[in-house]
Coordinates of C-alpha atoms and ligand atoms in Angstrom, one line a residue:
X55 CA 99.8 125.6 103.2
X56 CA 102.8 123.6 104.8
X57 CA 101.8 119.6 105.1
X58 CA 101.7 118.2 108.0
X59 CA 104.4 115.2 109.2
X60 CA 103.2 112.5 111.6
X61 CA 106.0 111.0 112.6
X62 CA 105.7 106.9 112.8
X63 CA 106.4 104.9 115.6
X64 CA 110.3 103.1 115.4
X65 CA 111.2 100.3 113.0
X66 CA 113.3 98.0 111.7
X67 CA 112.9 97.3 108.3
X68 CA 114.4 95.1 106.9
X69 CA 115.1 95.1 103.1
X70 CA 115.5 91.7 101.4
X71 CA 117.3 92.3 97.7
X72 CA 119.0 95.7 99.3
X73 CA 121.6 96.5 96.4
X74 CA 119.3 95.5 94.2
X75 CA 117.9 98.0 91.7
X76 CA 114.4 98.7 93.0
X77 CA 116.0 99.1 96.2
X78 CA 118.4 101.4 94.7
X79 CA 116.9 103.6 93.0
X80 CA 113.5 104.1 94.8
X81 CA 112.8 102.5 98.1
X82 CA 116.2 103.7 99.9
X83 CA 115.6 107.2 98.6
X84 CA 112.0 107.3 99.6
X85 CA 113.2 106.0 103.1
X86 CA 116.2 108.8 103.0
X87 CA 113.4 111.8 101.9
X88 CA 111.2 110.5 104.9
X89 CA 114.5 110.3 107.2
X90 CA 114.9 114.3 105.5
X91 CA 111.1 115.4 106.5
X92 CA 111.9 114.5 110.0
X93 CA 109.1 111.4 110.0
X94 CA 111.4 109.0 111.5
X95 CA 112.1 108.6 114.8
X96 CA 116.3 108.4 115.7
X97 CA 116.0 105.1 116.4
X98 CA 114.4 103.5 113.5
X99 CA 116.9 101.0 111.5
X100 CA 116.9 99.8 108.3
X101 CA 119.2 96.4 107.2
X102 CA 119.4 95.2 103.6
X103 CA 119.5 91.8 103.5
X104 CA 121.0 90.7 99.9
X105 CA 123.2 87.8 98.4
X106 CA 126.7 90.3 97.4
X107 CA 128.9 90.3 100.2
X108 CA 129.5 93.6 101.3
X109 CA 130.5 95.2 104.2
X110 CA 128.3 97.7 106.2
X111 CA 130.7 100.5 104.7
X112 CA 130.3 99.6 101.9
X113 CA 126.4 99.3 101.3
X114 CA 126.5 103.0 103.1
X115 CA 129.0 104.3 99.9
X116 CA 126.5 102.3 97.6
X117 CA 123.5 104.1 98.8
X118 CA 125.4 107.5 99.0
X119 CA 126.4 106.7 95.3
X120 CA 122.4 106.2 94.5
X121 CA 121.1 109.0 96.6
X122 CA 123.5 110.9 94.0
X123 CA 122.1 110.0 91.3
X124 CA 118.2 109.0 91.9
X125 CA 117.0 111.6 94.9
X126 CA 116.5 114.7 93.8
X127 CA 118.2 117.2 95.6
X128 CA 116.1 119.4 98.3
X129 CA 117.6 121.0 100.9
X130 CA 118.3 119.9 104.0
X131 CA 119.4 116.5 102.4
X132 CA 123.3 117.3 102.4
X133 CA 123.3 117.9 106.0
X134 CA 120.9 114.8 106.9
X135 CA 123.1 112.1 104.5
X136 CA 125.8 111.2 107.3
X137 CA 122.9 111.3 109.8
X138 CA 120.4 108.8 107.0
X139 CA 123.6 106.0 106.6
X140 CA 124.2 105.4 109.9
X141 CA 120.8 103.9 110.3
X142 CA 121.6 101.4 107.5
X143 CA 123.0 98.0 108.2
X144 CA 124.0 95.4 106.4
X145 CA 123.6 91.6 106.2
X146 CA 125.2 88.9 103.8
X147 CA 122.1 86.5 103.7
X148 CA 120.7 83.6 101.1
X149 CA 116.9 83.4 100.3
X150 CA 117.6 80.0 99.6
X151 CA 119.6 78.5 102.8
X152 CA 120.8 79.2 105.8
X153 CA 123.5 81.6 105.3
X154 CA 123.0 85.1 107.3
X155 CA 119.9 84.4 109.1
X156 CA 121.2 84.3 112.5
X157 CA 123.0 87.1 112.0
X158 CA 120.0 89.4 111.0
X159 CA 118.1 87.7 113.8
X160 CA 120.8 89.4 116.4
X161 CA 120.4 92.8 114.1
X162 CA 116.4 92.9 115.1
X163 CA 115.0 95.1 118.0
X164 CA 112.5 92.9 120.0
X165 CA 109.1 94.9 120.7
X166 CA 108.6 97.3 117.5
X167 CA 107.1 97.5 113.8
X168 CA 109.0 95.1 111.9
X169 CA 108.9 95.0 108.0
X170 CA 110.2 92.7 105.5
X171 CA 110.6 94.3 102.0
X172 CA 110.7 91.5 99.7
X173 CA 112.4 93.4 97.3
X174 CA 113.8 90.6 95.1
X175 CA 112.6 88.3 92.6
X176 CA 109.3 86.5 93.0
X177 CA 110.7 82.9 92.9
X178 CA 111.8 84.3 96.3
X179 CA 108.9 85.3 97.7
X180 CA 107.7 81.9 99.4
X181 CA 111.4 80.7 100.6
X182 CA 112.3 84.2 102.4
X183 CA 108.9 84.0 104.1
X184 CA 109.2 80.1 104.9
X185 CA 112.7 81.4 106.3
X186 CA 111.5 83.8 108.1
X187 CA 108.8 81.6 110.4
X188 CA 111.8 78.8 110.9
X189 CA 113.8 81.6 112.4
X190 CA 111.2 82.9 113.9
X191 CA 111.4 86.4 113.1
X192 CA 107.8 87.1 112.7
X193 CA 106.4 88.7 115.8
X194 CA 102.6 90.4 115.8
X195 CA 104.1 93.6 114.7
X196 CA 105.6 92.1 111.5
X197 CA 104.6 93.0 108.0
X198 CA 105.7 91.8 104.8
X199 CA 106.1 93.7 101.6
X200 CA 105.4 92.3 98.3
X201 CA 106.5 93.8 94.7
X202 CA 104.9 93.0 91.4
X203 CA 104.5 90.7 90.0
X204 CA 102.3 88.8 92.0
X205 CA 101.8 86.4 90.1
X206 CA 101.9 85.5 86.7
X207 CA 97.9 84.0 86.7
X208 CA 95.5 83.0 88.5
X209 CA 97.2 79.7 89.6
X210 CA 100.5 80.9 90.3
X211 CA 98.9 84.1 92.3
X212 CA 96.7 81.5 93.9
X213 CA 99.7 79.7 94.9
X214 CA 101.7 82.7 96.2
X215 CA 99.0 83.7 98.4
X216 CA 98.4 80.6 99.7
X217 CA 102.7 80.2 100.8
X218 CA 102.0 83.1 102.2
X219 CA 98.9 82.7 104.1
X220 CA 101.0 79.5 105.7
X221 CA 103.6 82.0 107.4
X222 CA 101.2 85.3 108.1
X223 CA 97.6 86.6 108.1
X224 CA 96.4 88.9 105.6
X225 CA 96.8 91.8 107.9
X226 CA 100.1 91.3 108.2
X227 CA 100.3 91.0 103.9
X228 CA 101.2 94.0 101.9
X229 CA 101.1 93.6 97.9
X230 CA 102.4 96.8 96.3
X231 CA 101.1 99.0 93.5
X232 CA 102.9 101.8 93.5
X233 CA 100.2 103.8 92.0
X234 CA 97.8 103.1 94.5
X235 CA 100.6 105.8 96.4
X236 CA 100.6 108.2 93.6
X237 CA 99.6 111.5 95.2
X238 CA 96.5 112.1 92.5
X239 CA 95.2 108.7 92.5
X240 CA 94.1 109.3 96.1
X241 CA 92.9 112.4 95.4
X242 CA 90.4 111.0 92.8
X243 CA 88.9 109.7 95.8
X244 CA 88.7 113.1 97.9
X245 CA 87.1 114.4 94.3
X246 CA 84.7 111.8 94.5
X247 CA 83.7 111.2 97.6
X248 CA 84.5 114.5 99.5
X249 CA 82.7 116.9 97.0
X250 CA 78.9 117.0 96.6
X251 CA 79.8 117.8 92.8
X252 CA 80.4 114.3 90.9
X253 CA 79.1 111.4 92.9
X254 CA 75.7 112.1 91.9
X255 CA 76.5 112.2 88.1
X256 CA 78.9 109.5 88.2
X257 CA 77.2 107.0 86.6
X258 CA 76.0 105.8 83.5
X259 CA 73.1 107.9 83.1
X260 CA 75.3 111.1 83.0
X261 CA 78.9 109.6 81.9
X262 CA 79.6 108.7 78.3
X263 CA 82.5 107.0 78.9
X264 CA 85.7 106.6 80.9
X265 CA 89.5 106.2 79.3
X266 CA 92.5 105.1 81.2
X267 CA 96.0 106.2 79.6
X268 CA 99.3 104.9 80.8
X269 CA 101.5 106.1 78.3
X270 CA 105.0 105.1 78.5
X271 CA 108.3 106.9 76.5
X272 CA 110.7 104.3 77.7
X273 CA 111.2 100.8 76.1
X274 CA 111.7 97.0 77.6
X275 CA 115.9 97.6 77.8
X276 CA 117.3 96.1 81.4
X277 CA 113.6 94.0 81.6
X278 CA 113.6 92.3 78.5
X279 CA 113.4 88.5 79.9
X280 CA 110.7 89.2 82.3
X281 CA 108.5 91.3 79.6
X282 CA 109.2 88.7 77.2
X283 CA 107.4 86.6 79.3
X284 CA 105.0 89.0 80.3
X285 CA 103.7 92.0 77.9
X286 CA 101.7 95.0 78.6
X287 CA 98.5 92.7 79.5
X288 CA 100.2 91.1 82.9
X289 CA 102.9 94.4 83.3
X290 CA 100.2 96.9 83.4
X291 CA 96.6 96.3 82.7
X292 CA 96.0 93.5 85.2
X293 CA 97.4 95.6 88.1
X294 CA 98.4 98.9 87.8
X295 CA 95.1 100.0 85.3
X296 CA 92.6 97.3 87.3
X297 CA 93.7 99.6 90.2
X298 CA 92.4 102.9 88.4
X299 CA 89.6 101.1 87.3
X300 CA 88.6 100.0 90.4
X301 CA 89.1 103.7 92.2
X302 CA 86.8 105.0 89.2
X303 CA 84.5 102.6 89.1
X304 CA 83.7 101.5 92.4
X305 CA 80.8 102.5 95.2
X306 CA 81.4 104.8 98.1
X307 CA 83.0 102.9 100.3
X308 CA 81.3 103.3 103.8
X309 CA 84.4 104.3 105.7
X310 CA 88.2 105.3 104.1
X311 CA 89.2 101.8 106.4
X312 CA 91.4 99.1 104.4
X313 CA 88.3 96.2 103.9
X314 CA 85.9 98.4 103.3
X315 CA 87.9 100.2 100.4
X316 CA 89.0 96.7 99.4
X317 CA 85.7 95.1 99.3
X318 CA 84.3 97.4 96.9
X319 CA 87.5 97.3 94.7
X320 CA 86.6 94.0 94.5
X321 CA 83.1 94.1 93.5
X322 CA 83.8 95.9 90.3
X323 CA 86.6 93.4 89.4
X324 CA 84.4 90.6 89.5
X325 CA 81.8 92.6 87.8
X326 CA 83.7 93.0 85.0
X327 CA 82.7 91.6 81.8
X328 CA 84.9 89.3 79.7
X329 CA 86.4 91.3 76.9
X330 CA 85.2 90.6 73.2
X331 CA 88.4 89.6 71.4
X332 CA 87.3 92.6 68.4
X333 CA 87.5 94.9 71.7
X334 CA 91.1 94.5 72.3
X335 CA 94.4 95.8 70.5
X336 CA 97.4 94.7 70.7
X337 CA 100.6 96.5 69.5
X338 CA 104.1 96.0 69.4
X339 CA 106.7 98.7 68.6
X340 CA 108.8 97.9 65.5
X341 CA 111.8 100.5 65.6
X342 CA 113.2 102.1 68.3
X343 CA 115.4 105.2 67.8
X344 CA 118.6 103.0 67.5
X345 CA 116.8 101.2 64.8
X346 CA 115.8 98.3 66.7
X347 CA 112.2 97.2 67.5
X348 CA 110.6 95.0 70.2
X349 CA 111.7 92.1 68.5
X350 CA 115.2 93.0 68.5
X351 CA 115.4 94.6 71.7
X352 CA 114.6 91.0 73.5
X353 CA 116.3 89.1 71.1
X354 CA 113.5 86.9 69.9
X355 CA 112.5 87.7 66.1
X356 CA 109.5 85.7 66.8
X357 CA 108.2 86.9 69.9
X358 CA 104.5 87.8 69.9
X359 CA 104.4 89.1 73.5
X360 CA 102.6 92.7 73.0
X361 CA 104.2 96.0 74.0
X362 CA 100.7 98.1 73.8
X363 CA 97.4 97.3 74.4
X364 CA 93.7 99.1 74.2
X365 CA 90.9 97.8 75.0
X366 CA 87.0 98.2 75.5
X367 CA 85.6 97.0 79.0
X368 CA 82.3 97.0 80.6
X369 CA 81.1 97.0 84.4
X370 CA 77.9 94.7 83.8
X371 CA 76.5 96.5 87.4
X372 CA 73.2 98.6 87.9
X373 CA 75.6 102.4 88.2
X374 CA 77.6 101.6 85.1
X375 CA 76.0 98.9 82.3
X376 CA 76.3 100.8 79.1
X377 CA 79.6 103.0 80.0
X378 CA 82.2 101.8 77.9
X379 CA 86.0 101.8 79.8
X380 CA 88.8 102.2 77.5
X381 CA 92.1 101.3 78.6
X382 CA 95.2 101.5 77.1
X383 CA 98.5 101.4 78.1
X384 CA 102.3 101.0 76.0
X385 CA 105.8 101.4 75.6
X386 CA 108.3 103.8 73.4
X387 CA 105.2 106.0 72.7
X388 CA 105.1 109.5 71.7
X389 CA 104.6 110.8 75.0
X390 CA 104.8 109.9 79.2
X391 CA 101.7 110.3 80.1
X392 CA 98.9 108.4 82.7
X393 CA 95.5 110.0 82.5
X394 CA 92.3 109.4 83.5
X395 CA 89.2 111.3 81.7
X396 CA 86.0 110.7 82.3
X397 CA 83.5 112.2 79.5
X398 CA 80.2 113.1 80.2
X399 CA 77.0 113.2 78.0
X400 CA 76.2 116.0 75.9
X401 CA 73.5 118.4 77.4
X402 CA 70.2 116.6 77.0
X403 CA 68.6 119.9 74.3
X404 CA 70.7 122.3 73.3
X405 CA 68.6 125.5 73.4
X406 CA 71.3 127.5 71.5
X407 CA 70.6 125.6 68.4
X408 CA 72.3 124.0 65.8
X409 CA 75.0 126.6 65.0
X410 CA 75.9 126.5 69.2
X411 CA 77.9 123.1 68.8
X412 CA 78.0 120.0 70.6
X413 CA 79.5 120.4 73.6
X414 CA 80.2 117.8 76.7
X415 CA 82.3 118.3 80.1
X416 CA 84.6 116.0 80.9
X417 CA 86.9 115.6 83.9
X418 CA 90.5 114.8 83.3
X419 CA 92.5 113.6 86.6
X420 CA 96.3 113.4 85.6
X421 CA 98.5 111.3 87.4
X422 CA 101.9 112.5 85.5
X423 CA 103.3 114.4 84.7
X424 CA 102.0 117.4 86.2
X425 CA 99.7 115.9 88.8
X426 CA 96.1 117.6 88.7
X427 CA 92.6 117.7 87.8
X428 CA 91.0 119.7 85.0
X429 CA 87.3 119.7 84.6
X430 CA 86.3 121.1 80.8
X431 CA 83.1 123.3 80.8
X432 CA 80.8 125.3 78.2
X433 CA 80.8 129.1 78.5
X434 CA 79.6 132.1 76.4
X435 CA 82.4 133.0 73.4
X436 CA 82.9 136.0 74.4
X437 CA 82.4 139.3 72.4
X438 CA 80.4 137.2 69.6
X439 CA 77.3 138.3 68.3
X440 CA 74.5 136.0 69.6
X441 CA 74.9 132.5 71.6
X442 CA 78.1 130.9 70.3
X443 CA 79.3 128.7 73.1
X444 CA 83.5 127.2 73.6
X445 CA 84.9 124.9 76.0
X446 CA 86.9 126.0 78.7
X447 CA 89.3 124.5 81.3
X448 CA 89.1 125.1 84.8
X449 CA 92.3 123.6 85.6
X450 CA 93.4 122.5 89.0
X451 CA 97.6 122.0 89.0
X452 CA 98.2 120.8 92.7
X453 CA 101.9 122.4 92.6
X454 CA 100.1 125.7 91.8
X455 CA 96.8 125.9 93.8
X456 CA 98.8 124.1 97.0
X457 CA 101.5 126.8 96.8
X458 CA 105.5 126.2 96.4
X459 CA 105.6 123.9 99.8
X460 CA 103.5 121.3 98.0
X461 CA 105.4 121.7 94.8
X462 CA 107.3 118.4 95.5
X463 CA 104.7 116.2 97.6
X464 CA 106.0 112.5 99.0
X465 CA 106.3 110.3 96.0
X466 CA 104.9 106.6 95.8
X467 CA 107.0 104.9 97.6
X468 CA 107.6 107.7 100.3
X469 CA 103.7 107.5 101.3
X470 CA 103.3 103.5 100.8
X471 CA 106.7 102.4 102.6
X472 CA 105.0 104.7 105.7
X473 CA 101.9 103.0 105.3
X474 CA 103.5 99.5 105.8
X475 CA 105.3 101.2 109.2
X476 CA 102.1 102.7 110.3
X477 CA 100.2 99.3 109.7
X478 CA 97.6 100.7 107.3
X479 CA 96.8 98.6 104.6
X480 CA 94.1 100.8 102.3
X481 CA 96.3 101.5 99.5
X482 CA 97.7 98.0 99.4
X483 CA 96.0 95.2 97.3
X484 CA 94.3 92.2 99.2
X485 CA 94.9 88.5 97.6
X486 CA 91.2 87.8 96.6
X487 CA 91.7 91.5 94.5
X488 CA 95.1 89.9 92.7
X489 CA 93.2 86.9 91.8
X490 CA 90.2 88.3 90.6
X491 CA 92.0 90.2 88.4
X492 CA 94.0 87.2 87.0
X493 CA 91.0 85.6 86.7
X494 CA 89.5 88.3 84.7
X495 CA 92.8 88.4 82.8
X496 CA 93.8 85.1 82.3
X497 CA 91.4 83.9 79.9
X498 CA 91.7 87.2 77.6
X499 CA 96.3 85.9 77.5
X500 CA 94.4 82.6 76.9
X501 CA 92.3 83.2 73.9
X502 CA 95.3 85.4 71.9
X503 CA 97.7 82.3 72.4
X504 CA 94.9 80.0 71.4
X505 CA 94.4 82.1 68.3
X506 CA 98.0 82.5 67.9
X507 CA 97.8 86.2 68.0
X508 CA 99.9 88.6 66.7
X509 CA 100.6 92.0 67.8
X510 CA 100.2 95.0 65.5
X511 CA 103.5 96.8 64.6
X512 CA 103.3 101.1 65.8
X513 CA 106.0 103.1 65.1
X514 CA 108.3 103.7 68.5
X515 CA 107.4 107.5 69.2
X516 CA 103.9 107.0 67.8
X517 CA 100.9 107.4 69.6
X518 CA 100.0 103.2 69.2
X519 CA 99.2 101.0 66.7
X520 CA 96.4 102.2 64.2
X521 CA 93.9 99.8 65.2
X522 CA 93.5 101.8 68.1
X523 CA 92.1 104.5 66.8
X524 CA 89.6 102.8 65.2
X525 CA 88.3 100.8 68.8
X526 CA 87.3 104.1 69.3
X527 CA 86.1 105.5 66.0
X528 CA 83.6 102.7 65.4
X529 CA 82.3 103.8 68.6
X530 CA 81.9 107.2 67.5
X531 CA 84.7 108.1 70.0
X532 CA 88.3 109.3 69.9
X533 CA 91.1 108.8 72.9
Ligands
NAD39 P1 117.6 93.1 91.0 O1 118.0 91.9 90.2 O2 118.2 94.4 90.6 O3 118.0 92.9 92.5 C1 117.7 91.6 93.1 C2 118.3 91.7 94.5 O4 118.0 90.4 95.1 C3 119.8 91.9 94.7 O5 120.0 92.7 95.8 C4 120.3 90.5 94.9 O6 121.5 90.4 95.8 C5 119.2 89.9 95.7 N1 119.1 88.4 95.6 C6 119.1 87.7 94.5 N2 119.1 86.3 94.9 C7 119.1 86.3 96.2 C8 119.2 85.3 97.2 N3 119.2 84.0 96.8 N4 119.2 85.6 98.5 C9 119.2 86.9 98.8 N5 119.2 87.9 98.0 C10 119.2 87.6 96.7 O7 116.0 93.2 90.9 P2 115.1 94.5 91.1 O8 115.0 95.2 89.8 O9 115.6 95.3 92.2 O10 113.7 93.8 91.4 C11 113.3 93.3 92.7 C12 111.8 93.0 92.7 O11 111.1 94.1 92.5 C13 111.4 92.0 91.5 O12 110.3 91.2 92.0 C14 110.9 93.0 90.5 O13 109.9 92.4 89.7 C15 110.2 94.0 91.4 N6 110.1 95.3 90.8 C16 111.2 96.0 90.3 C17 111.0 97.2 89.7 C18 112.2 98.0 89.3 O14 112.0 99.2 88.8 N7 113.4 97.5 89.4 C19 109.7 97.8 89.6 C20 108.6 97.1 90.1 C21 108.8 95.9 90.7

């Protein structure tokens, strides 16, 4: 089963922050694997835009040089390289005057898509799209791209979309989450609403309870200043497991369209409930394998900022009140691993008796690594004398069941950056999203500094603080 490629109509895209390190390492070799599978047309252009001056040569050896070492070789790629760097330009150009504007206005083709990948820091955000209204670079095919963090709460968010609702219309916004692109999270939606199966169970009548794992191996090194300042709660849980929640959590959507997606997002956001303090955990890892903890790492052997945190959340709506959601999410932990696993109730009478065992299905949808779906059921043990029952998996790897063409599908930024060319905004987070989870956030960041919280030390290569485990134990649950 060989994918499809719709090619998208030409572009210029223009990448604001182009040597930078997100640019580096996965925007240009998501745009050079697209280039590779044939999806652009020849004359589609892409200009970084960044401070460094450099000239056009040179950005082409700096992207070879990063191709080297972050895109994973497949074939075809040697031969399309020379062909891929050509298509890049480069601009000297400051966010914050005048300096190189005029020039990228005379690099710009009139009368095609037009992107602006904001791909720098976020006190940036408002003066490159101020700049880019004075020089009057918009035209109706323009989009803007927007990286986390959007925001830092709900004010500042409010303020950010506000600049930018000065200088574009929503339609024209697009606020990443790069695991809105990941290739599983959108299948959780073809599992839920293209299979008879689960919708009808997927509720609290018939669901126990839902966990959200974004488990993390790596530490805060090369981030330290902005995690300092921000912590798991605002790095992770606020966008990138809100986003799960709200794909888990929310109604059928009426069409697969952008606002109708969106709207329902929304509805479980603000139907979330505020989090009881004695609900949430927070952790901070105390040694790395160097030796040195969180503390050390960031330089601050004070800091209270939180490197892990679980908590217990509840949808107060008519399909879920009663269904716990357990999230949690950390750094330096034992394992990489994002999972989501929903648990259903046990069977409502066993009639295999007491000697049968409890036993529950549950569906696990794993995002990494090894993207599939696994959905635990209860069969005979075979060969036993009378009814002794055992869980099985019936286990769905995509790289296996899609056969070796699909072992290696478009990663996040592949799918997402084509999105933004194509003009399709569903997997793309609207503003009153972004602020309704701040708002849901904010006043959880608000009551640990008013208490002056302090995270619990875990062990770096531990599965998480202690205190963890027993969120769920008390509940008569374990992760
Ligand atoms: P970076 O510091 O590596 O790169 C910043 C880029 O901005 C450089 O190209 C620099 O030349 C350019 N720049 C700085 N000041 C400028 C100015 N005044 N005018 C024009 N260009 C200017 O940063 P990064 O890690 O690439 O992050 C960029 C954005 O993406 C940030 O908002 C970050 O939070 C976000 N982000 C990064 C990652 C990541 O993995 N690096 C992941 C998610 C989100």
């Amino acid at each position: 089963m060989v994918s499809r490629v719709i090619p998208v109509d030409p572009f210029d895209l223009v990448i604001f922050g182009g040597t930078g390190d997100l640019a580096q390492r996965k925007i240009l070799p998501a745009l050079f694997r697209r280039f590779c599978a044939g999806q652009w047309p020849e004359s589609a252009r892409i200009i970084a835009a960044a401070r460094s001056e450099l000239s056009t040569d040179a950005f082409r050896k700096l992207v070879a040089e990063s191709l080297r070492s972050y895109a994973p070789r497949r074939s075809g790629e040697v031969e399309n390289l020379q062909g891929f760097l050509q298509r890049l330009d480069y601009v000297q150009l400051d966010a914050l005057s005048t300096g190189g504007w005029d020039e990228l206005a005379g690099k710009l083709t009139p009368d095609r898509v037009r992107a602006f990948y904001f791909s720098v820091g976020p006190s940036l955000f408002a003066p490159l799209a101020e700049r880019i209204r004075a020089h009057a670079l918009a035209t109706k095919d323009t989009r803007i791209v927007v990286e986390k963090p959007f925001g830092h709460d709900l004010e500042s968010a409010r303020d950010l979309n506000a600049t930018l609702a000065a200088h574009f219309y929503e339609g024209q916004i697009y606020r990443i989450d790069h695991y809105l692109g990941k290739e599983t999270v959108q299948n959780l939606m073809a599992v839920r609403f293209g299979n008879m199966l689960f919708e009808p169970l997927w509720n609290s009548q018939y669901v126990d309870h839902i966990q959200i794992t974004v488990a993390e191996t790596v530490g805060v090194k090369g981030r330290e200043d902005y995690y300092e300042r921000a912590g798991a709660m605002r790095d992770m849980v606020q966008n990138h497991l809100m986003q799960l929640l709200c794909l888990i959590a929310m109604e059928p959507p009426a069409k697969f369209d952008p606002d109708a997606v969106r709207d329902e997002k929304l509805k479980v956001i603000r139907a979330l409930d505020p989090v009881e303090p004695h609900h949430i955990v927070r952790g901070q890892f105390a040694a790395e394998a160097d030796g040195s903890g969180y503390r050390e790492v960031v330089g601050n052997p004070r800091s209270t900022t939180e490197s892990y945190v679980a908590l217990k959340a509840h949808i107060s709506n008519w399909r879920w009140a009663g269904t716990p959601f357990y999230l949690r999410t950390g750094k330096q932990l034992v394992a990489r691993s994002s999972v989501i696993n929903v648990q259903f109730k046990d069977a409502p009478h066993s009639i295999f008796g007491e000697a049968a065992g409890r036993h529950a299905n549950a569906l696990s949808i794993r995002l990494q690594p090894n993207e599939g779906i696994t959905l635990k059921v209860t069969i005979k043990e075979p060969g036993q004398g009378g009814m002794r029952l055992i869980d099985v998996p019936l286990d769905m790897s995509f790289a296996e069941a899609l056969g070796p063409e699909n072992q290696d599908p478009p990663d996040a930024y592949e799918r997402l950056i084509m999105d933004v060319i194509r003009g399709n905004q569903t997997l793309f987070m609207r503003g009153d999203e972004v602020e309704a989870a701040w708002a849901w956030t904010d006043p959880i960041i608000a009551g640990w500094q008013a208490r002056g919280d302090v995270p619990k030390p875990y062990d770096s290569g531990s599965t998480g603080p202690g205190d963890a485990e027993l969120l769920m134990k008390r509940d008569g649950r374990h992760w």
